[in-house]
Coordinates of C-alpha atoms and ligand atoms in Angstrom, one line a residue:
M1 CA -0.2 0.2 0.1
T2 CA 1.7 3.6 -0.8
R3 CA 0.9 5.8 1.8
L4 CA 1.1 9.7 1.8
R5 CA 3.9 10.9 3.2
L6 CA 3.5 13.5 6.3
S7 CA 3.5 17.0 5.5
E8 CA 1.2 20.3 6.3
A9 CA -0.9 19.5 3.3
T10 CA -1.6 15.6 4.9
L11 CA -1.7 16.7 8.8
A12 CA -5.5 16.7 8.3
Q13 CA -5.1 12.5 7.4
L14 CA -3.4 11.8 10.5
R15 CA -5.2 8.9 12.2
P16 CA -6.6 10.0 15.7
G17 CA -4.2 9.4 18.4
T18 CA -1.2 11.0 17.4
I19 CA -0.8 14.3 18.7
R20 CA -0.5 17.0 16.4
P21 CA 0.6 20.9 16.8
D22 CA -1.8 22.7 18.4
Y23 CA -1.0 25.9 17.4
A24 CA -1.0 27.8 14.0
R25 CA 2.5 26.8 12.4
R26 CA 2.2 29.7 9.8
A27 CA 1.6 32.2 12.3
C28 CA 4.8 31.3 14.1
C29 CA 8.2 33.0 13.7
V30 CA 12.1 32.1 14.3
G31 CA 13.1 33.0 17.6
W32 CA 15.8 30.1 18.3
V33 CA 18.4 28.9 16.4
H34 CA 19.7 25.6 16.9
F35 CA 23.0 24.0 15.6
G36 CA 22.7 20.2 15.1
P37 CA 19.4 18.8 14.1
G38 CA 20.1 15.2 15.1
A39 CA 17.7 13.0 16.9
F40 CA 18.5 14.2 20.4
H41 CA 17.8 17.6 19.5
R42 CA 14.4 16.5 17.6
A43 CA 13.7 14.4 20.5
H44 CA 14.6 17.0 23.2
Q45 CA 14.8 20.6 22.6
A46 CA 12.4 20.6 19.8
Y47 CA 9.8 18.9 22.1
Y48 CA 10.1 21.9 24.4
A49 CA 9.9 24.4 21.5
D50 CA 6.7 22.7 20.3
R51 CA 5.3 23.2 23.8
L52 CA 6.4 26.8 24.3
L53 CA 4.8 27.7 20.8
A54 CA 1.4 26.7 21.9
R55 CA 1.6 29.5 24.3
D56 CA 4.1 32.1 22.2
P57 CA 4.3 32.3 18.6
H58 CA 7.7 33.5 18.6
W59 CA 9.9 30.1 19.4
A60 CA 9.8 28.4 16.0
V61 CA 13.5 26.8 15.4
S62 CA 15.9 27.6 12.6
A63 CA 18.3 24.3 13.0
V64 CA 21.6 24.5 11.0
A65 CA 23.0 21.4 9.9
L66 CA 27.1 21.9 10.2
H67 CA 28.2 18.8 7.7
S68 CA 25.2 16.6 6.4
D69 CA 22.2 17.7 4.3
A70 CA 20.5 14.0 5.4
V71 CA 17.9 15.5 7.9
R72 CA 17.2 18.5 5.3
S73 CA 16.6 16.0 2.8
A74 CA 14.2 14.1 4.8
L75 CA 12.2 16.6 6.3
L76 CA 12.2 19.1 4.0
P77 CA 9.2 17.3 1.7
Q78 CA 7.4 17.0 5.0
D79 CA 7.5 21.0 5.8
Y80 CA 10.0 19.7 8.6
L81 CA 7.3 17.8 10.5
Y82 CA 8.0 14.8 12.0
C83 CA 7.0 12.0 14.3
L84 CA 8.3 11.9 18.1
A85 CA 7.5 8.5 19.6
E86 CA 7.6 8.1 23.5
L87 CA 8.6 4.8 24.3
G88 CA 6.6 2.7 26.5
P89 CA 3.1 1.0 26.7
G90 CA 0.5 3.5 25.9
A91 CA 3.0 6.3 25.4
P92 CA 2.1 8.8 23.2
L93 CA 3.3 9.4 19.6
R94 CA 2.9 13.3 18.5
V95 CA 3.7 15.4 15.4
I96 CA 6.3 17.8 16.2
G97 CA 5.9 21.2 14.1
A98 CA 8.9 23.7 15.9
L99 CA 11.4 23.2 13.1
H100 CA 10.7 26.1 10.4
E101 CA 13.7 25.5 8.4
I102 CA 16.9 23.4 8.5
L103 CA 19.9 25.4 6.8
L104 CA 23.2 23.7 5.5
A105 CA 26.0 25.6 6.8
P106 CA 28.6 24.6 4.0
T107 CA 26.6 25.9 1.3
E108 CA 24.1 28.5 3.1
P109 CA 26.4 30.6 5.3
A110 CA 25.0 33.7 4.6
A111 CA 21.3 32.5 5.6
V112 CA 22.7 31.2 8.7
F113 CA 24.4 34.5 9.8
A114 CA 21.2 36.4 8.8
R115 CA 19.6 33.9 11.7
L116 CA 22.3 34.6 14.1
E117 CA 22.3 38.2 13.3
S118 CA 18.5 38.8 13.6
P119 CA 17.0 40.8 16.6
A120 CA 14.1 37.9 16.3
T121 CA 16.7 35.5 17.6
R122 CA 16.8 35.3 21.1
L123 CA 18.3 31.9 22.2
I124 CA 21.0 30.1 20.0
T125 CA 21.6 26.3 21.0
L126 CA 23.9 23.4 20.3
T127 CA 23.9 19.7 20.4
V128 CA 27.0 19.0 18.3
T129 CA 28.4 16.3 20.2
E130 CA 31.7 16.2 22.5
K131 CA 33.8 16.7 19.4
G132 CA 31.9 19.3 17.7
Y133 CA 33.8 21.7 20.1
C134 CA 37.1 21.4 18.6
L135 CA 38.7 21.1 22.1
A136 CA 42.0 19.3 23.5
G137 CA 42.4 18.9 27.1
G138 CA 39.1 20.8 27.8
A139 CA 40.2 24.0 25.6
L140 CA 39.8 25.2 22.1
D141 CA 42.6 23.5 20.1
P142 CA 44.0 26.2 18.0
A143 CA 45.8 23.3 16.1
H144 CA 42.3 21.8 15.0
P145 CA 41.9 21.8 11.2
D146 CA 38.4 23.5 11.1
I147 CA 39.8 26.1 13.8
E148 CA 42.8 27.0 11.7
H149 CA 40.4 27.4 8.9
D150 CA 37.8 29.3 10.3
L151 CA 41.0 31.7 11.7
A152 CA 42.0 32.3 8.4
S153 CA 38.4 32.3 6.4
P154 CA 36.4 34.0 9.7
E155 CA 33.5 34.6 7.1
Q156 CA 33.2 30.8 5.7
P157 CA 33.6 28.9 8.7
R158 CA 33.4 25.2 9.2
S159 CA 33.1 24.9 12.9
V160 CA 30.2 25.9 15.2
I161 CA 32.9 28.1 17.2
G162 CA 33.6 29.7 13.9
F163 CA 30.0 29.9 13.2
L164 CA 29.1 31.2 16.7
T165 CA 32.0 34.0 16.8
E166 CA 30.9 35.2 13.3
G167 CA 27.4 35.3 14.0
L168 CA 27.8 37.4 17.5
R169 CA 30.2 39.6 15.6
R170 CA 27.4 40.7 13.0
R171 CA 25.1 40.9 15.7
H172 CA 27.2 43.3 17.6
A173 CA 28.2 45.5 14.4
A174 CA 24.3 45.5 13.5
G175 CA 23.9 47.0 17.2
H176 CA 21.2 44.3 18.0
P177 CA 21.0 43.1 21.5
A178 CA 23.0 39.7 22.7
C179 CA 21.4 36.7 23.1
A180 CA 22.1 33.3 25.3
V181 CA 24.0 30.8 23.8
V182 CA 23.4 27.2 25.5
S183 CA 25.4 23.9 24.8
C184 CA 23.1 20.8 25.3
D185 CA 26.2 18.8 25.0
N186 CA 27.3 15.8 27.8
L187 CA 30.5 18.1 28.6
A188 CA 31.2 19.1 32.2
D189 CA 30.3 22.9 32.7
N190 CA 29.3 23.1 29.1
G191 CA 28.5 26.8 29.3
A192 CA 31.6 27.5 30.8
M193 CA 33.7 25.2 28.5
L194 CA 31.6 27.0 25.1
R195 CA 32.3 30.5 26.6
A196 CA 36.1 29.7 26.9
A197 CA 36.3 28.2 23.4
V198 CA 34.5 31.2 21.9
L199 CA 36.4 33.7 23.7
A200 CA 39.8 32.0 22.8
F201 CA 38.6 31.8 19.2
A202 CA 37.5 35.7 19.3
A203 CA 40.8 36.8 21.0
R204 CA 42.4 35.6 18.0
R205 CA 40.4 37.6 15.6
S206 CA 39.9 40.8 17.5
A207 CA 40.3 41.8 21.3
P208 CA 37.6 44.3 21.2
L209 CA 35.0 41.2 20.0
A210 CA 36.1 39.3 22.5
H211 CA 35.5 41.8 25.3
W212 CA 31.9 42.4 23.8
I213 CA 31.2 38.7 24.1
E214 CA 32.6 38.5 27.1
Q215 CA 30.8 41.3 28.6
A216 CA 27.7 40.7 26.9
V217 CA 26.9 37.0 25.9
A218 CA 25.3 34.7 28.2
F219 CA 26.6 30.8 28.3
P220 CA 24.3 29.5 30.9
R221 CA 25.3 25.8 31.5
T222 CA 22.7 23.0 31.4
M223 CA 22.0 19.2 32.2
V224 CA 19.9 17.5 29.4
D225 CA 18.7 14.1 29.6
S226 CA 16.3 11.8 27.8
I227 CA 17.5 8.2 26.4
T228 CA 17.3 8.8 22.7
P229 CA 17.8 5.3 20.4
A230 CA 18.8 6.2 17.2
T231 CA 15.9 5.4 14.4
D232 CA 15.0 1.9 13.5
A233 CA 12.6 0.2 11.4
P234 CA 10.2 -0.9 14.0
L235 CA 9.9 3.1 15.0
R236 CA 9.4 3.9 11.1
E237 CA 6.4 0.8 11.2
R238 CA 4.9 2.1 14.4
V239 CA 4.9 5.4 12.9
A240 CA 3.2 4.4 9.7
L241 CA 0.7 2.1 11.3
A242 CA -0.3 4.8 13.8
T243 CA -0.4 7.8 11.6
G244 CA -1.4 6.4 8.5
L245 CA 1.2 8.2 6.8
T246 CA 4.8 7.9 5.7
D247 CA 7.7 9.7 8.0
A248 CA 11.1 9.7 6.2
W249 CA 13.1 10.5 9.8
P250 CA 10.9 10.0 12.8
V251 CA 12.8 10.2 16.0
Q252 CA 11.9 8.2 19.4
R253 CA 12.8 8.7 23.3
E254 CA 11.9 7.1 26.6
T255 CA 9.4 9.0 28.2
F256 CA 11.5 10.5 30.7
T257 CA 12.8 14.0 29.8
Q258 CA 14.6 16.3 31.8
W259 CA 16.2 20.0 30.8
V260 CA 17.7 21.9 33.5
I261 CA 19.1 25.4 32.6
E262 CA 21.3 27.7 34.7
D263 CA 19.0 30.9 35.9
V264 CA 20.7 33.8 34.4
P265 CA 18.8 36.9 33.2
A266 CA 19.2 36.3 29.4
M267 CA 17.2 32.9 30.0
R268 CA 14.1 34.7 31.0
I269 CA 12.9 34.9 28.1
A270 CA 10.4 32.3 28.2
D271 CA 8.0 30.8 30.3
W272 CA 10.0 27.5 30.6
A273 CA 8.2 26.2 33.8
S274 CA 5.2 25.9 31.8
V275 CA 6.7 23.9 29.5
G276 CA 8.7 21.4 32.4
V277 CA 12.4 23.0 31.8
Q278 CA 13.6 24.0 35.4
L279 CA 15.8 27.0 35.6
T280 CA 17.9 27.2 38.5
R281 CA 21.2 28.8 40.0
D282 CA 23.1 25.6 40.5
V283 CA 23.1 23.2 37.5
T284 CA 26.5 21.6 38.6
V285 CA 24.7 18.9 41.1
Y286 CA 22.5 18.1 38.3
E287 CA 25.1 17.9 36.0
Q288 CA 27.4 15.7 37.9
A289 CA 24.8 13.2 38.6
K290 CA 23.8 12.9 35.1
L291 CA 27.4 12.6 33.9
R292 CA 29.1 10.8 36.3
L293 CA 26.2 8.5 37.2
L294 CA 24.0 7.8 34.2
N295 CA 26.5 8.6 31.3
A296 CA 29.5 6.6 33.2
A297 CA 27.2 3.7 33.9
H298 CA 25.8 3.8 30.0
S299 CA 29.9 3.8 28.7
T300 CA 30.4 0.8 31.4
L301 CA 27.4 -1.0 30.1
A302 CA 28.4 -0.5 26.6
Y303 CA 32.1 -1.6 26.7
V304 CA 31.8 -4.4 29.0
G305 CA 28.3 -5.6 27.5
L306 CA 29.9 -5.3 24.0
L307 CA 32.5 -7.7 25.2
R308 CA 30.3 -10.2 26.7
G309 CA 28.3 -10.3 23.5
H310 CA 25.2 -7.9 24.3
T311 CA 23.8 -5.6 21.8
I312 CA 21.0 -3.8 23.8
V313 CA 21.2 -1.8 26.9
A314 CA 17.8 -3.6 28.6
E315 CA 19.4 -7.1 27.4
A316 CA 22.8 -6.3 29.4
M317 CA 21.0 -5.4 32.1
T318 CA 19.8 -8.9 32.5
D319 CA 23.3 -10.4 32.7
A320 CA 23.5 -10.4 36.7
P321 CA 27.4 -10.1 36.9
L322 CA 27.1 -7.1 34.5
A323 CA 24.1 -5.5 36.3
H324 CA 25.7 -6.0 39.4
L325 CA 28.7 -4.0 38.4
V326 CA 27.2 -1.1 37.3
E327 CA 25.0 -0.7 40.6
Q328 CA 28.2 -1.1 42.9
L329 CA 29.8 1.1 40.6
M330 CA 27.4 4.0 41.0
R331 CA 26.5 3.2 44.9
K332 CA 29.8 2.8 46.2
D333 CA 32.5 4.1 43.9
I334 CA 30.6 7.2 42.2
A335 CA 27.9 8.5 44.6
P336 CA 30.6 9.1 47.3
C337 CA 32.2 11.3 45.0
L338 CA 29.3 13.6 44.5
S339 CA 28.8 16.9 46.2
A340 CA 24.5 16.7 45.5
G341 CA 24.3 19.4 48.2
G342 CA 21.4 18.0 49.5
R343 CA 19.4 19.0 46.1
I344 CA 19.1 15.5 44.8
D345 CA 18.3 12.1 46.5
I346 CA 21.3 10.1 45.1
D347 CA 19.9 7.0 46.3
A348 CA 16.8 7.6 44.4
Y349 CA 18.2 8.8 41.2
I350 CA 20.5 5.6 41.1
E351 CA 17.1 3.4 41.5
A352 CA 15.4 5.5 38.9
T353 CA 18.5 5.2 36.3
L354 CA 18.7 1.5 36.7
A355 CA 14.9 1.3 35.8
R356 CA 15.3 3.2 33.0
F357 CA 18.2 1.2 31.7
R358 CA 16.3 -2.0 32.3
N359 CA 13.3 -0.3 30.3
P360 CA 12.4 -3.4 27.9
S361 CA 10.5 -0.6 25.4
V362 CA 13.8 1.2 24.9
H363 CA 15.6 -0.5 22.1
H364 CA 19.0 1.3 22.9
R365 CA 22.2 -0.4 21.0
L366 CA 25.2 -0.6 23.2
E367 CA 27.1 0.3 20.0
Q368 CA 25.4 3.7 19.6
I369 CA 26.6 4.8 23.4
A370 CA 30.4 3.1 22.3
W371 CA 30.7 5.6 19.9
D372 CA 33.3 8.2 20.5
G373 CA 34.7 6.7 23.7
S374 CA 37.8 9.3 23.4
Q375 CA 35.6 12.3 23.9
K376 CA 33.1 10.6 26.7
L377 CA 35.4 8.9 29.1
P378 CA 37.4 12.0 30.1
V379 CA 33.9 13.7 30.9
R380 CA 32.2 10.8 32.4
L381 CA 34.6 8.5 34.2
L382 CA 38.3 10.2 34.7
P383 CA 37.0 13.4 36.9
T384 CA 35.6 10.9 39.5
L385 CA 39.0 8.6 39.1
T386 CA 40.7 11.7 39.8
E387 CA 38.9 12.4 42.7
A388 CA 38.8 9.0 44.1
L389 CA 42.8 8.7 43.8
A390 CA 43.2 12.0 45.3
A391 CA 40.8 10.9 48.4
G392 CA 42.4 7.4 48.4
R393 CA 39.6 5.7 47.6
P394 CA 39.3 2.4 45.9
L395 CA 39.9 2.4 42.3
E396 CA 39.6 -1.2 41.1
R397 CA 35.8 -1.2 39.9
L398 CA 36.1 2.6 38.4
A399 CA 38.9 1.1 36.2
V400 CA 37.1 -1.3 34.4
P401 CA 35.0 0.7 32.1
V402 CA 38.7 2.2 31.7
A403 CA 40.1 -1.3 30.8
A404 CA 36.7 -2.5 29.0
W405 CA 37.2 0.4 26.5
I406 CA 40.9 -0.7 25.8
R407 CA 39.9 -4.2 25.6
F408 CA 37.1 -2.9 22.9
I409 CA 39.2 -1.0 21.0
V410 CA 41.9 -3.8 20.7
E411 CA 39.1 -6.2 19.8
R412 CA 38.0 -3.8 16.7
A413 CA 41.5 -3.7 15.7
R414 CA 41.7 -7.4 15.6
S415 CA 38.3 -8.3 14.1
G416 CA 38.7 -5.1 11.8
R417 CA 35.2 -4.0 12.6
E418 CA 34.5 -0.3 12.5
L419 CA 35.4 2.1 15.1
T420 CA 33.4 5.4 15.5
D421 CA 35.7 8.0 17.1
P422 CA 37.2 11.0 16.1
L423 CA 40.7 9.5 17.1
A424 CA 39.8 6.2 15.4
G425 CA 43.0 5.8 13.2
Q426 CA 45.3 6.8 16.2
L427 CA 43.6 4.3 18.6
L428 CA 43.4 1.4 16.0
A429 CA 47.0 2.0 15.4
R430 CA 47.7 1.7 19.3
A431 CA 45.5 -1.4 19.5
R432 CA 47.8 -3.2 16.8
E433 CA 50.9 -2.4 18.4
C434 CA 49.6 -3.8 21.7
P435 CA 51.5 -7.3 22.3
G436 CA 48.8 -8.8 24.4
D437 CA 50.7 -8.4 27.7
P438 CA 48.2 -6.3 30.0
T439 CA 50.9 -4.3 31.5
R440 CA 52.2 -3.1 28.0
D441 CA 48.6 -2.8 26.3
V442 CA 47.4 -0.6 28.9
A443 CA 50.7 1.7 29.0
R444 CA 50.1 2.1 25.2
F445 CA 46.9 3.8 25.9
L446 CA 47.4 5.6 29.0
E447 CA 50.0 7.5 26.6
L448 CA 47.1 8.9 25.2
H449 CA 47.4 12.5 26.4
A450 CA 44.1 13.7 24.7
V451 CA 42.1 11.1 26.6
F452 CA 44.2 10.8 30.0
P453 CA 44.9 13.8 32.1
Q454 CA 47.9 14.0 34.0
P455 CA 48.5 13.4 37.2
L456 CA 46.0 10.5 36.7
A457 CA 47.4 8.9 33.7
A458 CA 50.9 8.5 35.6
A459 CA 49.7 7.7 39.1
A460 CA 51.0 3.8 40.1
A461 CA 47.4 3.0 41.9
F462 CA 45.6 4.1 38.5
R463 CA 47.8 2.2 36.3
S464 CA 47.7 -0.9 38.3
A465 CA 44.0 -1.1 38.7
V466 CA 43.7 -0.8 34.9
V467 CA 46.1 -3.3 34.4
A468 CA 44.5 -5.7 36.8
A469 CA 41.0 -5.1 35.4
Y470 CA 42.1 -5.6 32.0
R471 CA 43.7 -9.2 32.9
A472 CA 40.6 -10.0 34.7
L473 CA 38.2 -8.8 31.8
S474 CA 39.9 -11.2 29.2
A475 CA 38.8 -10.7 25.3
A476 CA 35.2 -12.2 26.3
G477 CA 34.7 -9.5 29.1
A478 CA 35.0 -12.0 32.0
L479 CA 33.5 -10.3 35.3
A480 CA 33.3 -11.1 39.2
G481 CA 30.0 -13.5 39.7
D482 CA 30.7 -15.3 36.5
D483 CA 31.5 -18.5 38.0
E484 CA 29.1 -19.9 40.4
H485 CA 31.0 -19.5 43.3
G486 CA 31.2 -15.5 43.0
V487 CA 34.8 -15.6 43.1
S488 CA 35.1 -11.7 42.7
R489 CA 37.8 -10.9 40.0
C490 CA 36.8 -7.1 40.0
D491 CA 35.2 -6.5 43.0
P492 CA 37.6 -4.3 45.3
V493 CA 38.2 -5.7 49.0
E494 CA 35.7 -4.2 51.1
Ligands
CS2_1 C1 24.7 8.1 26.1 C2 23.7 9.2 26.0 O1 25.4 7.7 23.8 C3 25.5 7.8 24.9 O2 26.5 8.0 25.1 O3 25.0 7.7 27.2 O4 23.6 9.7 25.0 C4 22.6 9.2 26.9 O5 21.6 8.3 26.5 C5 21.8 10.7 27.2 O6 23.0 11.2 27.8 C6 20.8 10.3 28.2 O7 20.1 11.7 28.3

């Protein structure tokens, strides 16, 4: 059966049961520019924009794709409408109408700058992933090829840092007020990090420009959370059956969603609370709990789970020794290093996170989480390891995901399977040089300064914990509790 394609013209033919935009899309205007219209943005921030639009028509989103035209090609024939499926029994399916356009940065820089410069734009957000910020050691990498390029050709930038700086420069030159720039990526202190990267770039262009950005532009920090599995065939099927229409690129996420933004004057531009977004003075406690508990546990499940032959998070959580490791890691190793300041009940947070991982409706591939480990470990795991080392706390269990990541890369190099990571070439080359001796294999990887900071990398206690975990894991991801007698190979002595 040939189905019609989702679009403005076919919206009226949606089968009952799908939630549709409850506002006049044509009356909406762009007030929000977003870099990176991937699945996470479309399932998370665009959902909140959609809810805001029901109250205020000034929040339509102009999305900017920095590299690929795939999302625009899929959504342009649909007037940028797409379906968002929440996952779980009886969870809703809704058509999101918040996207007004998708601009292609490489071919339409003038249109991108026009949006950035426009006084109607009151908010700029980013989901460009950890690698999109062109950092090295937590600061802008002036030797990054895109940054070198953008400093040489600031009006035809490639990087998001180049686009933002030039867009802000034009805004200032036109006499328009500054607007907030908000990183929605999983980076520690994402606001300060983005601000420092833009200022470092701007300072190389012009001191007065850097000064104006420093004085006028707010970079509030955020915590974003909602598990968003990549679009797959069952989702397309669900959407087609429920709506009666074809959607070239629907997105899906768990029902749980959270967005916490630092409460600065520049963010008091919308009724955020009315759509469930929380503004607070102190985002750090939320951010640390999210990155160090949820994301660290995710990466542990990914690397150990893949070695153990699992493919999906919920399935890995049915593997008792692995689920036990993850829970102990969160409760006994990570939680004691967190300063929740009474704002979050950490035990309840861990309980809820484990329940989210066990949700069988969420088909979240471990492979998706395993991507870009060189960018993720320094944010999710290494700060806890650094603090645990300084406090003389046990490192044995915390070292397991690090060892599993190294094993995972060594296995990829051996099997010739693809490794998705901006440092893939370097990582695979190192893995091929590994002789198969735990001490020497681990040493090859701990030399990677872009991943392992000093003094952690040089600390004997850390090195020996990673070597022990690497030895215990073996290529098949062996864990404590695998043998019936529960003899502990990874558990620290308690
Ligand atoms: C995951 C995250 O892919 C990953 O690395 O850990 O995308 C995670 O699902 C989200 O941060 C949840 O909000």
